[in-house]
Short mmCIF file of C-alpha atoms in Angstrom, two decimals:
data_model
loop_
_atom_site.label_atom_id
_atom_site.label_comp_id
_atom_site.label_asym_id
_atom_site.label_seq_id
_atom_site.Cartn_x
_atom_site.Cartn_y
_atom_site.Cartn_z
CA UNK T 1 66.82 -33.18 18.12
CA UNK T 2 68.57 -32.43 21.47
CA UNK T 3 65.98 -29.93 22.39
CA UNK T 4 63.11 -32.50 21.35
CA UNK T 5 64.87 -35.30 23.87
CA UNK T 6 65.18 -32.30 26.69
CA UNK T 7 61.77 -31.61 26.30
CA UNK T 8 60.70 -35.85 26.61
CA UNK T 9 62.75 -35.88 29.27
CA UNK T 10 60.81 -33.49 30.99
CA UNK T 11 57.66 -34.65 30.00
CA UNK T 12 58.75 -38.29 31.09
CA UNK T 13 59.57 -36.64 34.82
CA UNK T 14 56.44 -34.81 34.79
CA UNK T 15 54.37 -37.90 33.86
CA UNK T 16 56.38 -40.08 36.40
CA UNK T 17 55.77 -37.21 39.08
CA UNK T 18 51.64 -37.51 38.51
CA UNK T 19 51.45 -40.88 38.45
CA UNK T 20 52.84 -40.90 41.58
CA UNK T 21 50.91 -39.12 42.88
CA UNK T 22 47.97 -40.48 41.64
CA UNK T 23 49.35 -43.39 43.11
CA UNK T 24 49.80 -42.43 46.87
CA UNK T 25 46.17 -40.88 46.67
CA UNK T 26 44.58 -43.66 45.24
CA UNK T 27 46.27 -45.87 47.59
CA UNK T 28 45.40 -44.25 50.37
CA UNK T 29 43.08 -45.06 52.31
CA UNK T 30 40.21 -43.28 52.73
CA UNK T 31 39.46 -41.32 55.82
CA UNK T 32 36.61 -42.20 58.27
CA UNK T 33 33.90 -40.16 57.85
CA UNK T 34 33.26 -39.52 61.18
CA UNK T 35 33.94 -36.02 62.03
CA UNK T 36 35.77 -34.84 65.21
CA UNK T 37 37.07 -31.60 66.09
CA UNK T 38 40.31 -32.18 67.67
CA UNK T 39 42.15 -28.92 69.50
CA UNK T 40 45.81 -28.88 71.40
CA UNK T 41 46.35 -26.30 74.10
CA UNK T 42 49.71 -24.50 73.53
CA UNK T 43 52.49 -26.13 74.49
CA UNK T 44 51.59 -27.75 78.67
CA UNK T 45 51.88 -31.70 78.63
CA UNK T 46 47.83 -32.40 77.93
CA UNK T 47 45.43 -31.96 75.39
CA UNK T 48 41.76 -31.80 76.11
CA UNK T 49 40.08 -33.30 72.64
CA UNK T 50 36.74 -31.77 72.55
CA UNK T 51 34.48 -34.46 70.29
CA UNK T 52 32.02 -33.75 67.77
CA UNK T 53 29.05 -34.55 69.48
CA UNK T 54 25.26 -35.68 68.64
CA UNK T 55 23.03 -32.03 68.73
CA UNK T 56 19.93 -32.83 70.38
CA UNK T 57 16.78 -30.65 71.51
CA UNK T 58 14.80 -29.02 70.05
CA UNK T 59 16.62 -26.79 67.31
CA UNK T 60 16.14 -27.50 64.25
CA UNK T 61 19.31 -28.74 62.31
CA UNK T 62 20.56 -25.98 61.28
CA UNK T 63 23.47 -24.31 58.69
CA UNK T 64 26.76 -22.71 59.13
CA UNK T 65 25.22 -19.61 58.82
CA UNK T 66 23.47 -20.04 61.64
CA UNK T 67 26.69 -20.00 63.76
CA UNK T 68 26.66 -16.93 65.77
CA UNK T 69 29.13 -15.51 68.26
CA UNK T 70 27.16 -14.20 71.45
CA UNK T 71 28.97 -13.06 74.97
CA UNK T 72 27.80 -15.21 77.78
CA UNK T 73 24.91 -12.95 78.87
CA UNK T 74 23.64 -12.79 75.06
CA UNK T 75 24.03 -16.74 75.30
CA UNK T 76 22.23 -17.06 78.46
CA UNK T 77 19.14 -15.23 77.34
CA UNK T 78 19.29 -17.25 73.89
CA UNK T 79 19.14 -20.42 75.40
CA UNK T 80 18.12 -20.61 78.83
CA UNK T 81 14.28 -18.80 78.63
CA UNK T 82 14.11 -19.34 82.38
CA UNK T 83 16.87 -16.89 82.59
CA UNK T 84 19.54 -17.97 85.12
CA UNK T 85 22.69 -15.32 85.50
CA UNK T 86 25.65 -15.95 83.51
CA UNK T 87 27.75 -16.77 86.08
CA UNK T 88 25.87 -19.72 87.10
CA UNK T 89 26.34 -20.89 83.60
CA UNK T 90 30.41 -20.46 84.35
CA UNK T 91 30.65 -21.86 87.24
CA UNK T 92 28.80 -25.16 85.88
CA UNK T 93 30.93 -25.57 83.23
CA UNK T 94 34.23 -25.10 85.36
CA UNK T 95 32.90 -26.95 88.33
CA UNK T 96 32.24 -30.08 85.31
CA UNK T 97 35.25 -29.39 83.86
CA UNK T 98 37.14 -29.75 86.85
CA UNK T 99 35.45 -32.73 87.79
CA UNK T 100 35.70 -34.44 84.66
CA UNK T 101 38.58 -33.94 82.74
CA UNK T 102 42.29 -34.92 82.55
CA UNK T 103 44.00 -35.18 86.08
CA UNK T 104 47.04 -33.03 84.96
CA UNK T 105 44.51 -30.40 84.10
CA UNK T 106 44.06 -29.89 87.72
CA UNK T 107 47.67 -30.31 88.67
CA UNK T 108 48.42 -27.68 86.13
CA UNK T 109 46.53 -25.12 86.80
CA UNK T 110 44.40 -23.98 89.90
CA UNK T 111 41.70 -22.03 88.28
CA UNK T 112 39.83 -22.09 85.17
CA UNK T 113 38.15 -19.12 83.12
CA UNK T 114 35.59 -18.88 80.15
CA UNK T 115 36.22 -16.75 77.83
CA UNK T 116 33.16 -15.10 76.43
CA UNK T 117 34.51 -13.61 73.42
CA UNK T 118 34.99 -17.02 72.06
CA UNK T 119 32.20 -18.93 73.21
CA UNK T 120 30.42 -20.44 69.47
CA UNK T 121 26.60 -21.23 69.31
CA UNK T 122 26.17 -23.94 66.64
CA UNK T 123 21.99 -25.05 67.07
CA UNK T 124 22.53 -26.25 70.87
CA UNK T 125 26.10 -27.34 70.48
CA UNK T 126 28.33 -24.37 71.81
CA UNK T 127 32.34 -24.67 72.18
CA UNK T 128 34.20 -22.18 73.74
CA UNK T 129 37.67 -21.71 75.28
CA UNK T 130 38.86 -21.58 78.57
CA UNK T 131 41.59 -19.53 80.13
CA UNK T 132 43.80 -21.76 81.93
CA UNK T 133 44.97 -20.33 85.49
CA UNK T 134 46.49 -16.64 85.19
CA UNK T 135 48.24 -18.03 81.82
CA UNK T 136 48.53 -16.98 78.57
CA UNK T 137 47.32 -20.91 77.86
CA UNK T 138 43.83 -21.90 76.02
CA UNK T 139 41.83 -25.17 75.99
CA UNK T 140 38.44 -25.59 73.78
CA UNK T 141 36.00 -27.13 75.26
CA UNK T 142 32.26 -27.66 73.87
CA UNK T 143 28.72 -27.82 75.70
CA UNK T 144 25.92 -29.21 74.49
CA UNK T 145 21.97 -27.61 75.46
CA UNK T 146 19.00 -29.63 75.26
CA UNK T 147 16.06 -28.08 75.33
CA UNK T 148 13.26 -29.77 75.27
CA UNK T 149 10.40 -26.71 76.63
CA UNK T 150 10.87 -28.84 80.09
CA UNK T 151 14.41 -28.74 80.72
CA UNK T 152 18.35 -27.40 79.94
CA UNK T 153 20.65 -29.93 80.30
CA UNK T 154 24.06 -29.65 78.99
CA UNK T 155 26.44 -32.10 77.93
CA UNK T 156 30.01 -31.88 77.89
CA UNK T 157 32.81 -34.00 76.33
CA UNK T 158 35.93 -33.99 77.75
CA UNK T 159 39.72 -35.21 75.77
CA UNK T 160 40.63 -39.17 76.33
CA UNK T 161 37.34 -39.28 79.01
CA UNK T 162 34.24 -41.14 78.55
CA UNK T 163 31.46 -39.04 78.05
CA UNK T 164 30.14 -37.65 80.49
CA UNK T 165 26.67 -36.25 81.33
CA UNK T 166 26.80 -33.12 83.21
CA UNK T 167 23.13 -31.82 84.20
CA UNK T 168 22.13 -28.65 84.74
CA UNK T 169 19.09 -26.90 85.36
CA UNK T 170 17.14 -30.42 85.80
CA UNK T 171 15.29 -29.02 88.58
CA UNK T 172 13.07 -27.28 85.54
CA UNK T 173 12.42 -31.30 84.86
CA UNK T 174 8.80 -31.14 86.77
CA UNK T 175 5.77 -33.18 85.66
CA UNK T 176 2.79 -33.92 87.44
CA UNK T 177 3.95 -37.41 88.87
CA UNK T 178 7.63 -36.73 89.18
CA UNK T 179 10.63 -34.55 89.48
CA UNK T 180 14.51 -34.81 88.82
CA UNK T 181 16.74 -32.74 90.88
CA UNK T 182 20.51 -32.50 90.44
CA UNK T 183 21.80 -30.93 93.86
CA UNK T 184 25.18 -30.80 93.15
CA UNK T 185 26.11 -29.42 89.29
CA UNK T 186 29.74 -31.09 90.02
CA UNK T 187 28.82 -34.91 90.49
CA UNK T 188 25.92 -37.34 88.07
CA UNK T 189 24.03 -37.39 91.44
CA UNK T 190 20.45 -37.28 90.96
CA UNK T 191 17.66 -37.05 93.51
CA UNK T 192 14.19 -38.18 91.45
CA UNK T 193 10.63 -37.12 93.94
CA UNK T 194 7.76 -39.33 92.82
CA UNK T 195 4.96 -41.10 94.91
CA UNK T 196 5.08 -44.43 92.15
CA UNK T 197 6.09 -43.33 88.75
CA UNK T 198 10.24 -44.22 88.96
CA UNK T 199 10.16 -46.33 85.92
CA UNK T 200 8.78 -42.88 84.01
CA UNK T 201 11.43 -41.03 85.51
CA UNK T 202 14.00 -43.08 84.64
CA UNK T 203 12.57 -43.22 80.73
CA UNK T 204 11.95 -39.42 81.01
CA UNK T 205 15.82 -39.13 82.15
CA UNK T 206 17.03 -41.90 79.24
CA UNK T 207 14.80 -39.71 76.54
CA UNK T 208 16.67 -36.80 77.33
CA UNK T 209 20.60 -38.62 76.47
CA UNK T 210 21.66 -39.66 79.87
CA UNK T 211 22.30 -43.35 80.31
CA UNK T 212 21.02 -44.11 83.53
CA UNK T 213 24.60 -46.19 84.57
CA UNK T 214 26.05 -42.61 84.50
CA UNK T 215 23.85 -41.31 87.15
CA UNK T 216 23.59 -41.87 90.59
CA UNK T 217 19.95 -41.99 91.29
CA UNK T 218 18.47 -41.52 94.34
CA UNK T 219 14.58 -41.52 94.96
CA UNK T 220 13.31 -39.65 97.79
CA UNK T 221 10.78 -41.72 100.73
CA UNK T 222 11.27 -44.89 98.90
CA UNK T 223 13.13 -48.08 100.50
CA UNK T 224 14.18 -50.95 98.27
CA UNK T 225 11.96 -54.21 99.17
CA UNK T 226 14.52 -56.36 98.30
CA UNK T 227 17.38 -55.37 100.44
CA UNK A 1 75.47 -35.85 24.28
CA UNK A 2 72.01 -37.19 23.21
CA UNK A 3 73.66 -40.93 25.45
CA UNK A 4 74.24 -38.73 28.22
CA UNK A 5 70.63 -37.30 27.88
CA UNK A 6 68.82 -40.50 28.36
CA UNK A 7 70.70 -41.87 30.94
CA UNK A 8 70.38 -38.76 32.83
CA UNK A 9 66.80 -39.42 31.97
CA UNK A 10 67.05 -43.23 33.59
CA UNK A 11 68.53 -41.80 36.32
CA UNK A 12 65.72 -39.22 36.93
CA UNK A 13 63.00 -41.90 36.31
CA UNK A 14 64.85 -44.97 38.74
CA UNK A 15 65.19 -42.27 41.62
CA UNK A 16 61.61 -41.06 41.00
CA UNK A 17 60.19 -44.50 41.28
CA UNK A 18 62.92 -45.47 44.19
CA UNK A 19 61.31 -42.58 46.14
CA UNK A 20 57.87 -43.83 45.13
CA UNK A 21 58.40 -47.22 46.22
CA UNK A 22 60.33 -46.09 49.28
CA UNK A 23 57.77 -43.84 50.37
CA UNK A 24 54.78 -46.70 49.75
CA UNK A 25 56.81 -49.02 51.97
CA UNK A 26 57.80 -46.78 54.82
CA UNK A 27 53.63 -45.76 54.84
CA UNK A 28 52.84 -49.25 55.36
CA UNK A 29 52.71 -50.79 58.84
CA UNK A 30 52.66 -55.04 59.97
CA UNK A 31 49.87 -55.17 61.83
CA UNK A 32 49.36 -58.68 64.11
CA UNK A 33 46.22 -59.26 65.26
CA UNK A 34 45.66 -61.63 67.47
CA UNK A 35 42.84 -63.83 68.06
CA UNK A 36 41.70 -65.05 71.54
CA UNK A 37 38.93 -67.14 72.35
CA UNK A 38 38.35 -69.87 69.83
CA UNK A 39 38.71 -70.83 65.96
CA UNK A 40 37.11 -68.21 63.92
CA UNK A 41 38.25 -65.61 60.70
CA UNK A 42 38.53 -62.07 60.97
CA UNK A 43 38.06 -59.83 57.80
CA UNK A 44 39.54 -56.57 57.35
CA UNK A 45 38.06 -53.83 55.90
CA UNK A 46 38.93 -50.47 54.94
CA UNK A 47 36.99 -47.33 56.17
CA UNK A 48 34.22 -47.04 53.56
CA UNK A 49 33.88 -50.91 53.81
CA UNK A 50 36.36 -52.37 51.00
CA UNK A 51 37.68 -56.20 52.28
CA UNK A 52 41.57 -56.04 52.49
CA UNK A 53 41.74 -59.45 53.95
CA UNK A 54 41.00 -62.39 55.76
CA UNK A 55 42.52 -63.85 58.67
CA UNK A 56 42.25 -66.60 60.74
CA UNK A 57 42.72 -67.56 64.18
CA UNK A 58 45.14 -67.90 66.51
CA UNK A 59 46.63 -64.93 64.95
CA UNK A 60 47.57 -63.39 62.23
CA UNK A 61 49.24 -60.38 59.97
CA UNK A 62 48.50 -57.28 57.60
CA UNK A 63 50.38 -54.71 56.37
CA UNK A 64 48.50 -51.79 56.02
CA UNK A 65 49.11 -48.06 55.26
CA UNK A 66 48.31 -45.11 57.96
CA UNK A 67 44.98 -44.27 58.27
CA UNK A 68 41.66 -45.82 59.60
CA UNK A 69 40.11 -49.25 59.21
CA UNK A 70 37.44 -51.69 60.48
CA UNK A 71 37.33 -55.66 61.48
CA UNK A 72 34.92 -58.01 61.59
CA UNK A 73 34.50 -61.71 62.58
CA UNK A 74 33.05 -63.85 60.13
CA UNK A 75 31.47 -66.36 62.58
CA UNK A 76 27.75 -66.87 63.52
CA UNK A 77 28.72 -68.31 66.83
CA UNK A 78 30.50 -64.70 67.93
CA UNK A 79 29.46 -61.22 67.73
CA UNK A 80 29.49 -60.34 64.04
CA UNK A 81 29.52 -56.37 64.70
CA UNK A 82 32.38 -54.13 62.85
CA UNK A 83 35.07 -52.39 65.11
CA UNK A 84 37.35 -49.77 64.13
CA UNK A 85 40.87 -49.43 64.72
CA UNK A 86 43.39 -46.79 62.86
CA UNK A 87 47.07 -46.99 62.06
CA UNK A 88 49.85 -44.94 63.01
CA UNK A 89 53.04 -44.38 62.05
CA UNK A 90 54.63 -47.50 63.71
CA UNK A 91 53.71 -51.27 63.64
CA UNK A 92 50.99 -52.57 66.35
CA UNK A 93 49.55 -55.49 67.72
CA UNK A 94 45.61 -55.82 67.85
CA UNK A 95 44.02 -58.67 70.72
CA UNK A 96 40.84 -59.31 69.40
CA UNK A 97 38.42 -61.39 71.70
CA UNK A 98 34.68 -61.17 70.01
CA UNK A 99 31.90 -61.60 72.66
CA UNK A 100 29.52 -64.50 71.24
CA UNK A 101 26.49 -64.10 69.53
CA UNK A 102 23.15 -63.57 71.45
CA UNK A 103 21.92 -66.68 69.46
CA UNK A 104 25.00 -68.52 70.87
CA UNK A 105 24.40 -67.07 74.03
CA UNK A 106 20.67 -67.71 74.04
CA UNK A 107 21.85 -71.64 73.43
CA UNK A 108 24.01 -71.41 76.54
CA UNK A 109 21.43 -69.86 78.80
CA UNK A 110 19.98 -73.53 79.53
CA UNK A 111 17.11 -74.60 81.70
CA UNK A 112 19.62 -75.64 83.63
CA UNK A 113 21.28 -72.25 83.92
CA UNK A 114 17.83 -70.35 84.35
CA UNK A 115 17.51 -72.43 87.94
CA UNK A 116 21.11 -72.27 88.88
CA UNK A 117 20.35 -68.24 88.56
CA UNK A 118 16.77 -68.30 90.15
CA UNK A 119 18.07 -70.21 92.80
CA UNK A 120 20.11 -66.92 93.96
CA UNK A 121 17.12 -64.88 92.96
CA UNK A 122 15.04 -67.04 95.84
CA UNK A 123 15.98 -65.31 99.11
CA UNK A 124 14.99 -61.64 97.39
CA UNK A 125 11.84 -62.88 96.40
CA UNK A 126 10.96 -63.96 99.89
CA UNK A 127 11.86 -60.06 101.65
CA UNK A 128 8.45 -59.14 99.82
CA UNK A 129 5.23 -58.72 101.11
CA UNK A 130 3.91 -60.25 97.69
CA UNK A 131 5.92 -62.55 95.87
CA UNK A 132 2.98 -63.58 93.89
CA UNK A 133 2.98 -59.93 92.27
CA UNK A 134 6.96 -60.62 91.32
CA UNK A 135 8.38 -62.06 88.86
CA UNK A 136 11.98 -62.96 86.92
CA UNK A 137 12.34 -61.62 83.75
CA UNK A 138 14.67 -61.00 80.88
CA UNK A 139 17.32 -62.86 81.68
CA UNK A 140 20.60 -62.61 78.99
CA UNK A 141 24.17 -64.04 79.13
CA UNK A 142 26.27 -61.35 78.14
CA UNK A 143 30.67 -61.53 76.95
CA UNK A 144 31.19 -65.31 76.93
CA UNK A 145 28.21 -66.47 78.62
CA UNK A 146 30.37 -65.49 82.18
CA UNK A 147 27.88 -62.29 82.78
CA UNK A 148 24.14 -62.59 83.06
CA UNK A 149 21.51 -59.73 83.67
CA UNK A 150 18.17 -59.98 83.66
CA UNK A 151 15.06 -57.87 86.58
CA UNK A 152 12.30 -58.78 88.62
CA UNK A 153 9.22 -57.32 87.53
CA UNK A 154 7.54 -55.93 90.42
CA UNK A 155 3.96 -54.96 91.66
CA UNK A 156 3.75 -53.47 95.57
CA UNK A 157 -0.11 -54.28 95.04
CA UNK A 158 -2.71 -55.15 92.23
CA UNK A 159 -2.86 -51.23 92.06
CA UNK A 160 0.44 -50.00 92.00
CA UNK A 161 2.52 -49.70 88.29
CA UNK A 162 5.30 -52.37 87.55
CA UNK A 163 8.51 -51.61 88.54
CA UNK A 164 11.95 -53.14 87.25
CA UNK A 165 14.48 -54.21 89.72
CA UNK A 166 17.81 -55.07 87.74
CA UNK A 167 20.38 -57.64 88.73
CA UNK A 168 23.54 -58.66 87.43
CA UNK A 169 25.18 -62.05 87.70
CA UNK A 170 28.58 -63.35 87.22
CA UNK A 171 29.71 -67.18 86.84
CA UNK A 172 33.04 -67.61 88.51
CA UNK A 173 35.31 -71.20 88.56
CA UNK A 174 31.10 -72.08 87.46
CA UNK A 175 29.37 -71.09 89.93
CA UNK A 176 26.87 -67.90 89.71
CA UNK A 177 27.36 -64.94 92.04
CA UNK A 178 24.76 -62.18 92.18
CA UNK A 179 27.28 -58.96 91.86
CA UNK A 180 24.44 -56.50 91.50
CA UNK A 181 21.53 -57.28 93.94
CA UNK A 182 18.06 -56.20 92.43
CA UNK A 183 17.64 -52.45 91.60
CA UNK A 184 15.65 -49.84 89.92
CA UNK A 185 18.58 -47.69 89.24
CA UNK A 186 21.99 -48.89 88.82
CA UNK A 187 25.01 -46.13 88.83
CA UNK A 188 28.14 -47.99 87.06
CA UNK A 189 30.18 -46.33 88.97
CA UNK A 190 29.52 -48.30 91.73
CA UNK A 191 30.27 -52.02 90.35
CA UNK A 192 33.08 -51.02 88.36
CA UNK A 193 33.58 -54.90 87.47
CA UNK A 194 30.63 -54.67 85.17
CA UNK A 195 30.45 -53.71 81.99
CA UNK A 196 28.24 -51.03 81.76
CA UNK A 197 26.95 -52.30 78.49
CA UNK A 198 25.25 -54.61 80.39
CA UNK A 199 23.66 -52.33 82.88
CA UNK A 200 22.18 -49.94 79.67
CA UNK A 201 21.35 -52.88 77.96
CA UNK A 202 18.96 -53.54 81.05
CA UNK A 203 17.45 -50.11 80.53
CA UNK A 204 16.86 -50.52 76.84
CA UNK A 205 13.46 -50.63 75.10
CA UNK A 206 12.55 -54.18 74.29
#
């Protein structure tokens, strides 16, 4: 008898225990969907929050198993056919970082490093980490290639910023009545050569992901006839 | 011995439903929400689109556990669109000021209002060699009918393709000021006033 109301005793606890929770994860509720890769640095008073963003280009949508680990030089030649060195590559991605990303990132630390042995390809989306200064201190980051046989423009997403569209290698965006140039990898500034066709430029530029509000557009020999 | 079983038992069971119910209350949050900008219900919903509640303006509460959610305003006059918002581990106060409707805002872009904007259009038009080939189009009231948008269309000649020169308007004390003068391209950056929903609206497909 004793040992029979031990045993319902523990049975009772056991039941009370999973209904709980049951409870707390039925009540919950549920998360949003939306995925986001979210990544702290180690211990300095920011974050950078790299997002999960849209893939674009050409690549197919692809599996996990496509995910391959490349050092930058492997990386360029995968992705960039034209072939531009690796350290132009780094250098964009600092220079954007720099300009784009969390003030205290700059106040922090005076220089910036990639670190090839973690840079991830995932179809054109690749994340990476950077070294921060001469410290032992890591922050993600993630680029995004689209390549669309005309161009390689990259796209980067910094933590708590707007995105931002970061251009590269738009001089390769050349067609027979007009041409986008980005002079300066650091700034949205955008020089666009065409004799008539700006309205194609600008829907070539908008087809490719970059709102034009984000750009500063300049076209070359052409004066407003309104101001 | 068997008494002093069961009451350990009721002891084991009240505790186990005092943490329950402790730990459901302390994982719940009052929300306020408050509601600018006219008479009009909100709804609550959670993340995959279940209706918590209803509220109603000027303002009002929810209590709601951690995690993510989405509101909506139940009004044809305003924007109908859901937002989301997520809760924390702490109470919080949500200002929620819907933009009207473009039907609403279609009804407020009068004749009236289409002259009153034209007129500041008029001294642009006449810097061109050929006004005839120009003309004002797509003009929208954005927010609360305080921002309008809209482009001239453009020909240089007969020959030449169309071009697009944008313009953004804003109505202050009710009077229309042009705050973007017409332009092909329009960086944001530079009239950090306006939205720049507005401006990429004005570069969206129609």
């Amino acid at each position: 008898m004793r040992r029979n109301t031990i045993l319902a005793t523990i049975g009772l606890l056991i039941a009370t225990v999973v209904v709980i929770i049951g409870a707390s994860f039925l009540l919950s509720p549920k998360p949003n969907t939306q995925t986001s890769m979210t990544d702290q640095d180690t211990g300095e008073n920011f974050d950078i929050t790299v997002n999960n963003i849209k893939t674009g280009g050409d690549t197919p949508e692809g599996t996990s198993g496509l995910r391959v680990i490349f050092g930058i030089e492997k990386f360029m030649n995968a992705v960039y056919k034209d072939g531009p060195t690796s350290s132009d590559f780094a250098t964009d991605v600092r220079n954007a970082i720099y300009k784009y990303s969390d003030i205290r990132l700059h106040n922090s630390f005076t220089s910036i490093t990639l670190r090839p042995q973690n840079l991830v390809i995932s179809k054109s989306l690749i994340t990476g980490q950077l070294r921060l200064g001469q410290s032992d201190k890591f922050a993600d980051f993630s680029v995004q290639i689209f390549a669309d046989g005309k161009s390689s423009i990259t796209k980067i997403t910094a933590s708590g910023q707007k995105d931002f569209y970061y251009i590269g290698r738009l001089n390769a965006l050349n067609t027979t009545l007009y041409s986008a140039q980005q002079d300066d990898y650091s700034i949205p500034s955008v020089t666009i050569n065409t004799f008539a066709y700006r309205e194609a430029a600008l829907e070539s530029l908008k087809d490719l992901g970059y709102p034009i509000s984000d750009l500063n557009i300049k076209f070359t020999g052409y004066t407003n006839p309104f101001l | 011995m068997k008494k002093r079983i069961i009451l350990l038992a009721i002891i084991a069971f009240i505790v186990l439903v005092g943490i329950f119910t402790l730990s459901y209350v302390t994982s719940h949050h009052t929300i306020t929400f408050i509601l600018k900008g006219g008479t009009y219900k909100v709804k609550i919903f959670t993340a995959d689109n279940k209706q918590l509640t209803e509220l109603s303006s000027p303002s009002g509460k929810a209590w709601l556990q951690k995690g993510e959610y989405r509101y909506a305003v139940s009004d044809t006059k305003y924007d109908t669109s859901a937002h989301s918002f997520s809760i924390d581990d702490k109470d919080k106060t949500i200002t929620i000021d819907p933009a009207y409707s473009a039907q609403y805002l279609s009804e407020l872009l009068t004749d009236s209002e289409r002259l009153k904007i034209n007129a500041l259009l008029t001294p642009y038009l006449s810097k061109i060699n050929t006004p005839a080939l120009a003309s004002i189009d797509r003009i929208q009231l954005y927010s609360h009918g305080e921002w309008a948008a809209g482009m001239l269309s453009y020909q240089a000649s007969r020959r030449d393709t169309v071009e697009y020169y944008r313009f953004v308007l804003h109505k202050d004390d009710n009077v229309w000021k042009l705050v973007v003068p017409p332009q092909i391209a329009i960086y944001g950056a530079s009239y950090p006033s306006v939205p720049v929903s507005i401006i990429d609206n004005l570069y969206a497909k129609n």
